[in-house]
PDB file of C-alpha atoms in Angstrom:
ATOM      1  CA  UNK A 253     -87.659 -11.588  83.966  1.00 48.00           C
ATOM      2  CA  UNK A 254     -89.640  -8.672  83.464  1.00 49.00           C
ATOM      3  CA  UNK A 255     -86.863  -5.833  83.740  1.00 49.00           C
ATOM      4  CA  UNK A 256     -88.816  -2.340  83.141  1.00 60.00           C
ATOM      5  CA  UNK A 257     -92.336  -2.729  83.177  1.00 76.00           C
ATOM      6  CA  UNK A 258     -93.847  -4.068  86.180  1.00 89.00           C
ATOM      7  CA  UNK A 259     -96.964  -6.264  84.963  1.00 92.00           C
ATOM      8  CA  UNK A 260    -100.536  -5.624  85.770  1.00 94.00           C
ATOM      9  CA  UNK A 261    -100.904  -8.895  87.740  1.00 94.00           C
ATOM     10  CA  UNK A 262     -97.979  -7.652  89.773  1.00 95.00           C
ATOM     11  CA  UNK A 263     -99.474  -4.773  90.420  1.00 96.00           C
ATOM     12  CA  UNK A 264    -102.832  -5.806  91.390  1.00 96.00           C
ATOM     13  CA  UNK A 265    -101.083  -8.229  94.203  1.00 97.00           C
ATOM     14  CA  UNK A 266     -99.184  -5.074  95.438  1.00 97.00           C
ATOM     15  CA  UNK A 267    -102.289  -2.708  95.790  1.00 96.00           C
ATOM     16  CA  UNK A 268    -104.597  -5.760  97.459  1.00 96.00           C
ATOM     17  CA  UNK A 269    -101.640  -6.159  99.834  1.00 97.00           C
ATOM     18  CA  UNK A 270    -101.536  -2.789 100.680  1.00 96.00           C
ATOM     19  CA  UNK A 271    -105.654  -2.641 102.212  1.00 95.00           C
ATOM     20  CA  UNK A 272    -105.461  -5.831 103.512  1.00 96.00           C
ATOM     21  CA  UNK A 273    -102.553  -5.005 105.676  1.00 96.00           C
ATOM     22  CA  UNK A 274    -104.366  -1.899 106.873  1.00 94.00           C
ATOM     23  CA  UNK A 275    -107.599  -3.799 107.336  1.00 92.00           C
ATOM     24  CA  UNK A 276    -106.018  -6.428 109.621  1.00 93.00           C
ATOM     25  CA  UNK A 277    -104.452  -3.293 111.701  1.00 93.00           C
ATOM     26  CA  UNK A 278    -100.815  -3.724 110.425  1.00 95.00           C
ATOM     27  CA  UNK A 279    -100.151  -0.006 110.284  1.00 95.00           C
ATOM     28  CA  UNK A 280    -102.134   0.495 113.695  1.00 91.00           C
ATOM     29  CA  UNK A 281     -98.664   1.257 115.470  1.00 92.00           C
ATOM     30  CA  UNK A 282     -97.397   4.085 113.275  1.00 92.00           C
ATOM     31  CA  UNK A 283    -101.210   5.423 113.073  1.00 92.00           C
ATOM     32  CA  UNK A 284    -103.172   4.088 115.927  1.00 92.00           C
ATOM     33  CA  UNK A 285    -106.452   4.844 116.680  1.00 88.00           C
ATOM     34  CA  UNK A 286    -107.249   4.756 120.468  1.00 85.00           C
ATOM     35  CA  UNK A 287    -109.629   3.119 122.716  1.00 86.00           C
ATOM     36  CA  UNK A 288    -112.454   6.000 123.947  1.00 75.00           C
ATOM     37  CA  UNK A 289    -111.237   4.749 127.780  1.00 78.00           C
ATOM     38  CA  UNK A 290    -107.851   5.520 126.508  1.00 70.00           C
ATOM     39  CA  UNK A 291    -106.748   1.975 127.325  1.00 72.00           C
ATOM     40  CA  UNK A 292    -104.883   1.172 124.419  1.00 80.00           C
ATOM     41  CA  UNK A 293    -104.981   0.812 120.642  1.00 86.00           C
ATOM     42  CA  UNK A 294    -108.239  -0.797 119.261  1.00 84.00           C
ATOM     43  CA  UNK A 295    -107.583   0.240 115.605  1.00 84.00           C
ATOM     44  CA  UNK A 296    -106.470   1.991 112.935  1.00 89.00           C
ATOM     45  CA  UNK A 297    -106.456   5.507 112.036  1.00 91.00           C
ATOM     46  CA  UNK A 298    -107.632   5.804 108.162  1.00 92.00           C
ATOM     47  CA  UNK A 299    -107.188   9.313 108.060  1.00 93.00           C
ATOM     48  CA  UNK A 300    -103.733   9.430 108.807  1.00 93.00           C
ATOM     49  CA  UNK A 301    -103.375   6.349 106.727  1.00 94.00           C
ATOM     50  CA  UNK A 302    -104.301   8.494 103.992  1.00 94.00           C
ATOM     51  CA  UNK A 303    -102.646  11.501 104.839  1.00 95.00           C
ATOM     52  CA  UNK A 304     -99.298  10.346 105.255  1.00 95.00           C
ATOM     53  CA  UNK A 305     -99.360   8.489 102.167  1.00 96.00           C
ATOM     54  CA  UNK A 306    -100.392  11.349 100.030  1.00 95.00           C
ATOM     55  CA  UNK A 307     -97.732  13.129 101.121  1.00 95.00           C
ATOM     56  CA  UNK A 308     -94.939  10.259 100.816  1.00 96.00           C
ATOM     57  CA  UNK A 309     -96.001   8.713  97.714  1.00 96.00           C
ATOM     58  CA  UNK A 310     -97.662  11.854  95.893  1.00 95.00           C
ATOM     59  CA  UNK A 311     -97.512  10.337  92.209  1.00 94.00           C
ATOM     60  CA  UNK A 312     -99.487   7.106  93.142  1.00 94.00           C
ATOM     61  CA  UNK A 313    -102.314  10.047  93.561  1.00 90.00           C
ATOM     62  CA  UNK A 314    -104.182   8.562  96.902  1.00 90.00           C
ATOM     63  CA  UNK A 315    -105.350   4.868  97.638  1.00 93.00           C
ATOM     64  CA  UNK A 316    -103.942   2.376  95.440  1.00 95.00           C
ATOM     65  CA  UNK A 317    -106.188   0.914  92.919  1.00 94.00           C
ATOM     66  CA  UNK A 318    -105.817  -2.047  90.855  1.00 91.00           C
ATOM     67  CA  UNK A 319    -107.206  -0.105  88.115  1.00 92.00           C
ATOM     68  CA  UNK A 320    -104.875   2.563  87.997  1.00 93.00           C
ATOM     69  CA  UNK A 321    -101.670   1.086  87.685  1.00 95.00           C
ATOM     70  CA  UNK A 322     -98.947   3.831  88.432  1.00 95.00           C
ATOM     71  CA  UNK A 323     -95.177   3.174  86.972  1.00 94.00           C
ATOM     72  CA  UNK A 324     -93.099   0.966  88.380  1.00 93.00           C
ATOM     73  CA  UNK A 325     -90.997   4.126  90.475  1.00 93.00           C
ATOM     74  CA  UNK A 326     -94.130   4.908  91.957  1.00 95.00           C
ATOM     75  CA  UNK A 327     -95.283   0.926  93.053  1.00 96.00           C
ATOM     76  CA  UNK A 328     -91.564   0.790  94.572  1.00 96.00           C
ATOM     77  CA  UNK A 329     -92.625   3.615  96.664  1.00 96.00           C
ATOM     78  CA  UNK A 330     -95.571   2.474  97.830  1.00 97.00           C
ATOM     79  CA  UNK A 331     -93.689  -1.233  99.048  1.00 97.00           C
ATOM     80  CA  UNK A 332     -90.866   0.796 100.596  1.00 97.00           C
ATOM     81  CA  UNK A 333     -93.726   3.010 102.636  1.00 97.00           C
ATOM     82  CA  UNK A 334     -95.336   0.001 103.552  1.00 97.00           C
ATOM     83  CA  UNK A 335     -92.445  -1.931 104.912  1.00 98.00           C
ATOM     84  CA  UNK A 336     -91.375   1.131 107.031  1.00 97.00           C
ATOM     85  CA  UNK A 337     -94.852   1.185 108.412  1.00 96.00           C
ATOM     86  CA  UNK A 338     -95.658  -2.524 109.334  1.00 96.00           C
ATOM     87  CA  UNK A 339     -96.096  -4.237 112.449  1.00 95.00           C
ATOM     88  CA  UNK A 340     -97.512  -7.491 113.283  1.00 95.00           C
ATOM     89  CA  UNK A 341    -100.606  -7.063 115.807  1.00 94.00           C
ATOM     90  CA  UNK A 342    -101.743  -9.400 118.505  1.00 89.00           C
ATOM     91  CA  UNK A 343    -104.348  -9.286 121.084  1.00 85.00           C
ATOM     92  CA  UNK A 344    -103.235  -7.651 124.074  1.00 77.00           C
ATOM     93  CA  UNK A 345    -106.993  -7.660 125.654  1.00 81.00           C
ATOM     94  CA  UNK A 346    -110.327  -7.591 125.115  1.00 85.00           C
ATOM     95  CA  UNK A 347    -111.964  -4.512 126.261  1.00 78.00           C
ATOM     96  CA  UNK A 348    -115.848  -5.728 126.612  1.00 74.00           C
ATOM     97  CA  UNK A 349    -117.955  -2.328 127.240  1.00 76.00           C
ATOM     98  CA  UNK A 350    -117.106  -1.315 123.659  1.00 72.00           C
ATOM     99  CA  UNK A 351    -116.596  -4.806 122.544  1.00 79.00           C
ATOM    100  CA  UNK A 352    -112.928  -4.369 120.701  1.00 78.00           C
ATOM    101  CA  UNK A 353    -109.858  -5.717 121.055  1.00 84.00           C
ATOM    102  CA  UNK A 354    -106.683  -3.654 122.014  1.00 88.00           C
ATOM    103  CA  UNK A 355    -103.222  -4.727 120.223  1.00 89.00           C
ATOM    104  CA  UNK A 356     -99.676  -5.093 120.701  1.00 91.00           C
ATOM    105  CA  UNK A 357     -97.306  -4.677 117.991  1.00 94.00           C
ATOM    106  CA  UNK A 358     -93.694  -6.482 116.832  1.00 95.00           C
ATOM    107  CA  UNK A 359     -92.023  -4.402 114.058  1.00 97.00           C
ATOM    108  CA  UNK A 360     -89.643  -6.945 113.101  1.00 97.00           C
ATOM    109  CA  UNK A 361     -92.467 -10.152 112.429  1.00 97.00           C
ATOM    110  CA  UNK A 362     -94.544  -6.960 110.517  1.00 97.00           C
ATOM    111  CA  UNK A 363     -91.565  -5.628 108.501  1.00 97.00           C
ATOM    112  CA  UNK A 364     -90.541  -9.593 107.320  1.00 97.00           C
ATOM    113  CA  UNK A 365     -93.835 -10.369 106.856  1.00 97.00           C
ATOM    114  CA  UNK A 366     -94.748  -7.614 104.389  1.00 98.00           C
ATOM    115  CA  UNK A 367     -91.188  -8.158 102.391  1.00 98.00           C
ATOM    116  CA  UNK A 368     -92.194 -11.775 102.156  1.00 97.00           C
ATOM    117  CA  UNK A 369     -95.313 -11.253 100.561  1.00 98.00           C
ATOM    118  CA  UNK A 370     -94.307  -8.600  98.344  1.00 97.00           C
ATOM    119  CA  UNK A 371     -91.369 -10.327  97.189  1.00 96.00           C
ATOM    120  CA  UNK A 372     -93.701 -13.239  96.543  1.00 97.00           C
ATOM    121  CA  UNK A 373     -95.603 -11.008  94.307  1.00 96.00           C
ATOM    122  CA  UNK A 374     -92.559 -10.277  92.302  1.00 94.00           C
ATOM    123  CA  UNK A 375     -91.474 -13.135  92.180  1.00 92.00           C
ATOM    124  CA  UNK A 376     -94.332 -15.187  90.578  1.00 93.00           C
ATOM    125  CA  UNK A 377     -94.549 -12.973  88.285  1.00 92.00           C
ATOM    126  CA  UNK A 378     -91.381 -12.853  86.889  1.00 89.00           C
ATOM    127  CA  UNK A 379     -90.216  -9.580  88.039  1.00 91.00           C
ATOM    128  CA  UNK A 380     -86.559  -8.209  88.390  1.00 89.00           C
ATOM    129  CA  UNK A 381     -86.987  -6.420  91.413  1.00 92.00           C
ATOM    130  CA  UNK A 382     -86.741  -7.573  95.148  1.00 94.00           C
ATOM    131  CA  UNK A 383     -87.305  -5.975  98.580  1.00 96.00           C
ATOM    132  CA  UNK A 384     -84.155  -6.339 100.495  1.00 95.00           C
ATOM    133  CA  UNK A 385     -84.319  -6.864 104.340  1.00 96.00           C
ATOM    134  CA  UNK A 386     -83.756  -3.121 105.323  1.00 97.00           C
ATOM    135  CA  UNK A 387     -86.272  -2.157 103.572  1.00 97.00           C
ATOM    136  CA  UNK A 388     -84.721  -0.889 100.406  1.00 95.00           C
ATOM    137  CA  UNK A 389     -85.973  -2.372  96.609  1.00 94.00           C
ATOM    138  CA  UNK A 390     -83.454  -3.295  94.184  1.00 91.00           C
ATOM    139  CA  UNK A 391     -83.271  -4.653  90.883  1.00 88.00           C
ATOM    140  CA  UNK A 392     -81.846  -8.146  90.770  1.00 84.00           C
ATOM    141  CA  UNK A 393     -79.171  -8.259  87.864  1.00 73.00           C
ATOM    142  CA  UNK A 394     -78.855 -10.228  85.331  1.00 72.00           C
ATOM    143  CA  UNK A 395     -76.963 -13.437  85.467  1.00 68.00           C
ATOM    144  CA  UNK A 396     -73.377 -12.497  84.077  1.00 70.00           C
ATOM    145  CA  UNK A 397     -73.424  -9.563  86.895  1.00 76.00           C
ATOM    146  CA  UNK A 398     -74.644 -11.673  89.383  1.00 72.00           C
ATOM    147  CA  UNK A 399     -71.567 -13.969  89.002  1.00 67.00           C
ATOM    148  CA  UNK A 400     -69.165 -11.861  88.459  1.00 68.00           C
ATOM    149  CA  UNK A 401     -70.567  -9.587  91.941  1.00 67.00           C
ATOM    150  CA  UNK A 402     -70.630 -13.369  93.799  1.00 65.00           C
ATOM    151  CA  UNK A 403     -66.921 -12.162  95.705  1.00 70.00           C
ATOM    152  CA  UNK A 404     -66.395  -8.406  96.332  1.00 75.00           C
ATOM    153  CA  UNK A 405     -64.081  -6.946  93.834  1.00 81.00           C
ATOM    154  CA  UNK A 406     -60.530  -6.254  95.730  1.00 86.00           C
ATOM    155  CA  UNK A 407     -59.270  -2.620  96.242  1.00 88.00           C
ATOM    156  CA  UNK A 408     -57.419  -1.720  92.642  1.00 89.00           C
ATOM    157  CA  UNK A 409     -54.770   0.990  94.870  1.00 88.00           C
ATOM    158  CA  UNK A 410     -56.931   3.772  93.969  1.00 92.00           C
ATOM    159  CA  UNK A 411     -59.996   5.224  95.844  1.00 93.00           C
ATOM    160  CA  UNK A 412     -60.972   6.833  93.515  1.00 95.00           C
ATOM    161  CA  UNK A 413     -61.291   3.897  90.958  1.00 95.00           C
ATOM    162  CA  UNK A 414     -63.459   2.215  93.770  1.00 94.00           C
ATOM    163  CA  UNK A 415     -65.482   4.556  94.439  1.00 95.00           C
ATOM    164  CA  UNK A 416     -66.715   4.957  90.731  1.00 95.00           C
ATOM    165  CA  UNK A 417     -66.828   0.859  90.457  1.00 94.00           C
ATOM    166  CA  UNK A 418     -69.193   0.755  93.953  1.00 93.00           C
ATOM    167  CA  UNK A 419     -71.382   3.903  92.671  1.00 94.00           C
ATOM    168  CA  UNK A 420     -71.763   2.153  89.461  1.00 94.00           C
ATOM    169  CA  UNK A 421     -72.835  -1.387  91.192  1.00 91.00           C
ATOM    170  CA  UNK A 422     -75.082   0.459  93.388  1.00 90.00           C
ATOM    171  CA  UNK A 423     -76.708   2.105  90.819  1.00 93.00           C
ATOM    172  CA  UNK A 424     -76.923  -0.670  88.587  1.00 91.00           C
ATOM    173  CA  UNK A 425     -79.327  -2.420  91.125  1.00 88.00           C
ATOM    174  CA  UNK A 426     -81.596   0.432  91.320  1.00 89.00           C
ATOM    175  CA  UNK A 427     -85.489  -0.048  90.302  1.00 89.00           C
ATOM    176  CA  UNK A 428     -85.535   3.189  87.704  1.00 90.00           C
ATOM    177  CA  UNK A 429     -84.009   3.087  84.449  1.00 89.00           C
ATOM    178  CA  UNK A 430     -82.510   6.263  84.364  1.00 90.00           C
ATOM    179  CA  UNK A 431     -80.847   5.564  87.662  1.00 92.00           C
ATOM    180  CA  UNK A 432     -79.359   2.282  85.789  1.00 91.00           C
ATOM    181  CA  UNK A 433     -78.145   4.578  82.924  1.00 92.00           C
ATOM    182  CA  UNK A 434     -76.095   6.434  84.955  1.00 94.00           C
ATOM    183  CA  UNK A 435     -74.577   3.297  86.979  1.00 94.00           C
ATOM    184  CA  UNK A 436     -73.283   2.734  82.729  1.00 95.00           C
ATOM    185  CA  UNK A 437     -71.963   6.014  83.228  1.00 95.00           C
ATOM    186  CA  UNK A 438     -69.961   5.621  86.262  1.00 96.00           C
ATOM    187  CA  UNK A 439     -68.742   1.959  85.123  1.00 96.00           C
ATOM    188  CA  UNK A 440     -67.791   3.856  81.665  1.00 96.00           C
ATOM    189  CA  UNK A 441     -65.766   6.601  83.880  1.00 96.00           C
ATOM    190  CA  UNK A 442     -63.841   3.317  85.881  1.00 96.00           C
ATOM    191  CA  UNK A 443     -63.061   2.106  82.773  1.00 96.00           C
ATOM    192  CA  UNK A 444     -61.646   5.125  81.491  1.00 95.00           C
ATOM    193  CA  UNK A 445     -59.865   5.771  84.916  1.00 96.00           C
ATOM    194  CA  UNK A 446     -58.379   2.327  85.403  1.00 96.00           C
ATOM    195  CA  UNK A 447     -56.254   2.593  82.196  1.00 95.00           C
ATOM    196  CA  UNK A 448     -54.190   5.482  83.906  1.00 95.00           C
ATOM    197  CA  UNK A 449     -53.850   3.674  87.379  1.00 94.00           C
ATOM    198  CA  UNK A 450     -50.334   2.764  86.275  1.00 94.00           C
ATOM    199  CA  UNK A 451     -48.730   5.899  84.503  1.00 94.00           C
ATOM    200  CA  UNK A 452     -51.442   8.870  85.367  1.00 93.00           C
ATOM    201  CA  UNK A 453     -48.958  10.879  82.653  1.00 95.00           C
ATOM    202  CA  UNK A 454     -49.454   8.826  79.598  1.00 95.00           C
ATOM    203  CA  UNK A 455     -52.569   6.949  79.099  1.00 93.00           C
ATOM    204  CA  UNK A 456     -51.756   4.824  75.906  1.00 93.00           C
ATOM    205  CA  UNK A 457     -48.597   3.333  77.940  1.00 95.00           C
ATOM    206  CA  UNK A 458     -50.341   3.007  80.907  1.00 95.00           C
ATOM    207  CA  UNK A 459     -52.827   0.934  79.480  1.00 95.00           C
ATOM    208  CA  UNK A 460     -50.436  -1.002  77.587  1.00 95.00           C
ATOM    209  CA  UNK A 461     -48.840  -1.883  80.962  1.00 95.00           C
ATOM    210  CA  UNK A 462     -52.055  -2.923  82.498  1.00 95.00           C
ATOM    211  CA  UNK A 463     -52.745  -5.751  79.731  1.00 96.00           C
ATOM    212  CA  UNK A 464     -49.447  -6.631  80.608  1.00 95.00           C
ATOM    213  CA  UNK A 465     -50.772  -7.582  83.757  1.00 94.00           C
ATOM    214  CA  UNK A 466     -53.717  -8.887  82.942  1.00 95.00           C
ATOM    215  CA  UNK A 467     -52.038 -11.833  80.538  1.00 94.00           C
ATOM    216  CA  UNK A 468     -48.715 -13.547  79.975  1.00 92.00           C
ATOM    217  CA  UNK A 469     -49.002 -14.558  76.209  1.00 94.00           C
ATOM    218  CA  UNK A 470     -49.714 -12.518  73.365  1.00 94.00           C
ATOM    219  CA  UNK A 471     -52.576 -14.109  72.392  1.00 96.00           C
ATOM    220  CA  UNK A 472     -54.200 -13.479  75.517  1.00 95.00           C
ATOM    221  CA  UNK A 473     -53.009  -9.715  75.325  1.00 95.00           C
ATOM    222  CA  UNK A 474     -54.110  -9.263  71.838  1.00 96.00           C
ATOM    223  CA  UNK A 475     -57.439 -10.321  73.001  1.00 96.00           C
ATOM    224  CA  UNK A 476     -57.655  -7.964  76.010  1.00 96.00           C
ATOM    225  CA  UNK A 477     -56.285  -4.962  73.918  1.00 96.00           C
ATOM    226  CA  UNK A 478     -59.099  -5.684  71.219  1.00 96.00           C
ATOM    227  CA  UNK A 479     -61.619  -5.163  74.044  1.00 96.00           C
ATOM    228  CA  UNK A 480     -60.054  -2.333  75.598  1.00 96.00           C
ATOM    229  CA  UNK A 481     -60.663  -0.730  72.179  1.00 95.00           C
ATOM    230  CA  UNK A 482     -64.030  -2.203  71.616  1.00 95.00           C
ATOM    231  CA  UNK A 483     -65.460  -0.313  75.239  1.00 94.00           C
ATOM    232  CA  UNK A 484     -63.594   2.387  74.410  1.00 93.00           C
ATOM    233  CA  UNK A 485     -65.294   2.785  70.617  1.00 93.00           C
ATOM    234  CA  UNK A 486     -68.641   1.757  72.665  1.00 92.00           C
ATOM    235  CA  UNK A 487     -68.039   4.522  75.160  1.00 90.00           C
ATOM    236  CA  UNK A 488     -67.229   7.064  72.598  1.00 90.00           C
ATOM    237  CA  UNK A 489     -69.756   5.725  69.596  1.00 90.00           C
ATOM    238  CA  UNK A 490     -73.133   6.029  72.276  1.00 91.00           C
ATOM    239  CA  UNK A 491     -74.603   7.982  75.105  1.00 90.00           C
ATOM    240  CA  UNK A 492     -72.544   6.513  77.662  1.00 91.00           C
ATOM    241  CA  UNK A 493     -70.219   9.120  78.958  1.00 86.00           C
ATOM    242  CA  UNK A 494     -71.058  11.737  76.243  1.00 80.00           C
ATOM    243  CA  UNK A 495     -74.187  12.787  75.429  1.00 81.00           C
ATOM    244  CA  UNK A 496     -74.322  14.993  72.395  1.00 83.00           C
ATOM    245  CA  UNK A 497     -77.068  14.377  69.389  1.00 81.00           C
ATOM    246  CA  UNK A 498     -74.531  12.688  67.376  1.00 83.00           C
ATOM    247  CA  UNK A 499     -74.295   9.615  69.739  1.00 86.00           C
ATOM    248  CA  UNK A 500     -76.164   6.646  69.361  1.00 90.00           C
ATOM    249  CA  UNK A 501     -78.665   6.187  72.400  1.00 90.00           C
ATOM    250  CA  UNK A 502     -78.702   3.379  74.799  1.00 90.00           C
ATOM    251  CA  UNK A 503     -81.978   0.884  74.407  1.00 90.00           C
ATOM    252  CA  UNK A 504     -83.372   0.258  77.567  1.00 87.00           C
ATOM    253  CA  UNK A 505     -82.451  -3.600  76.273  1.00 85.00           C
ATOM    254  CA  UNK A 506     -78.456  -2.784  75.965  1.00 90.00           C
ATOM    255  CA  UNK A 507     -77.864  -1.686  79.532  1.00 90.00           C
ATOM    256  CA  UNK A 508     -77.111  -5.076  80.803  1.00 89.00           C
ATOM    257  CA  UNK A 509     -75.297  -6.876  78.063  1.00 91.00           C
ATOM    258  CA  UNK A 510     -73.133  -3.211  78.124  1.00 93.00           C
ATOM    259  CA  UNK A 511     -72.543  -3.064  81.931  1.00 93.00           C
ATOM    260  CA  UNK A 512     -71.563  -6.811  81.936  1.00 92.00           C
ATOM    261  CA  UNK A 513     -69.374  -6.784  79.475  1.00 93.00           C
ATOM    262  CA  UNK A 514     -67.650  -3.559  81.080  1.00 95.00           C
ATOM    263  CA  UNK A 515     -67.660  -4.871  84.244  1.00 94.00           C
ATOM    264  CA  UNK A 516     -65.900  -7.860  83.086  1.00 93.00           C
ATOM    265  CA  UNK A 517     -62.848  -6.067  81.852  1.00 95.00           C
ATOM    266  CA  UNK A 518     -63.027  -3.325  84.643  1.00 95.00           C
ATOM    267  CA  UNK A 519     -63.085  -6.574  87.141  1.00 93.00           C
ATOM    268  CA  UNK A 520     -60.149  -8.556  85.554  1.00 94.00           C
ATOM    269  CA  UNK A 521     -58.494  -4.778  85.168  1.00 95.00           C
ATOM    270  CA  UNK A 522     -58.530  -4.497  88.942  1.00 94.00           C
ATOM    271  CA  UNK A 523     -58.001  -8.189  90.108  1.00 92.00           C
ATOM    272  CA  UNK A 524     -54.534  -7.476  88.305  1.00 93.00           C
ATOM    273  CA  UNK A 525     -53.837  -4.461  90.005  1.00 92.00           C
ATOM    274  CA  UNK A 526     -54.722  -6.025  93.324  1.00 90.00           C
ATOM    275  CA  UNK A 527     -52.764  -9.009  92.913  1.00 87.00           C
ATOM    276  CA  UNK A 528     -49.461  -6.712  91.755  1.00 82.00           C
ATOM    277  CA  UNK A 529     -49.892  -4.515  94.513  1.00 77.00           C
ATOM    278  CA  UNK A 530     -49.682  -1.804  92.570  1.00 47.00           C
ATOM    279  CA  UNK A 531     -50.210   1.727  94.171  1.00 47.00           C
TER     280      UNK A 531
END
């Protein structure tokens, strides 16, 4: 999968889909131009077309073009503002003085047919991004998030530890990469919080009773303590949760194998909690 960069084959597919649509009146509902008797829509408005998508999408800088690829933000944009504005046309009447057709319009067969095609864009070319059904693009994860996000996590007893855990998942599926550096963030910030869950007063023995928890031999425990050091070195070590100079910065490449690997622990942390009922 392509994770960052969205490919200039990818791109060209997105910015032929966009004219094409117009040209076969897809956006003729949201700007409609209308028959001179005034008898229905026979078209489609190009300047307000362009208007409205100069002011929506301002960085794409006017009328796609296959030669001037915008970042991969910016193409997102332009799929989400074309998904809000499609609608399937059919042929309501012919109107034979000025020889046009008028159309009717169903938002729902427009919307899933655009998402269809764009996602088949992505798809085939081996992009990590997908158009979900309201609309919305997100950035499909890799594989040891996707299983471990196949069952919701249960609640851990504290809102406010699941309220970090769901802004970091949600940001982790976002298209931009600085968006995805902050769902690291909020995952690093869980992490941090779910070791006090159990004595908010003293960290160290709060944590130790939460490997207590989460294993029943010491093997087990020695393993889950080396980790709880390990993310909390990580956490510490790079520009996670602290940003100064001194930290080591986050390659674009390290975000997943980092969230994973928090996640993991953060999961099994909670899964414990849940299943001791703890408060």
């Amino acid at each position: 999968l392509v994770v960052d960069d969205l490919p200039a084959s990818a791109w060209t597919g997105i910015a032929a889909t966009f004219p094409r649509f117009v040209n076969q009146h897809c956006f003729a509902a949201e700007f409609p131009e209308q028959c001179p008797d005034g008898k229905g829509v026979c078209g489609t408005s190009m300047a307000g077309v362009n208007a409205l998508l100069t002011s929506h999408v301002p960085r794409l800088g006017g009328w796609p073009r296959d030669d001037e690829q915008p970042d991969t933000v910016t193409a997102m944009d332009l799929v989400v503002f074309g998904w809000h504005r499609a609608q399937e046309p059919s042929v309501a009447g012919h109107h034979s003085y000025f020889d046009h057709d008028h159309y009717r319009f169903d938002r729902d067969a427009g919307r899933t047919r655009w998402r269809t095609e764009i996602n088949q864009i992505l798809a085939r070319n081996g992009v990590a991004l997908r158009q979900q059904p309201d609309g919305t693009v997100v950035r499909v994860g890799s594989t040891a998030v996707s299983a471990r996000t196949s069952s919701p996590l249960p609640p851990s007893g504290d809102p406010a530890l699941d309220h970090k855990v769901s802004t970091a998942l949600a940001k982790y599926q976002d298209p931009d990469i600085t968006v995805r550096r902050e769902a690291l963030e909020a995952l690093w910030d869980a992490f941090e919080r779910v070791k006090t869950v159990l004595d908010p007063t003293d960290k160290k023995r709060s944590a130790t009773s939460l490997i207590e928890l989460m294993a029943n031999d010491a093997a087990s425990r020695s393993i889950i303590e080396d980790e709880f050091r390990t993310l909390t070195s990580l956490g510490n070590g790079f520009q996670i949760r602290h940003h100064e100079v001194a930290k080591h910065p986050v390659e674009p490449s390290m975000i997943d194998p980092l969230f994973a690997r928090g996640l993991a622990l953060v999961d099994a942390a909670i899964r414990a909690l849940s299943i001791a009922g703890s408060p």
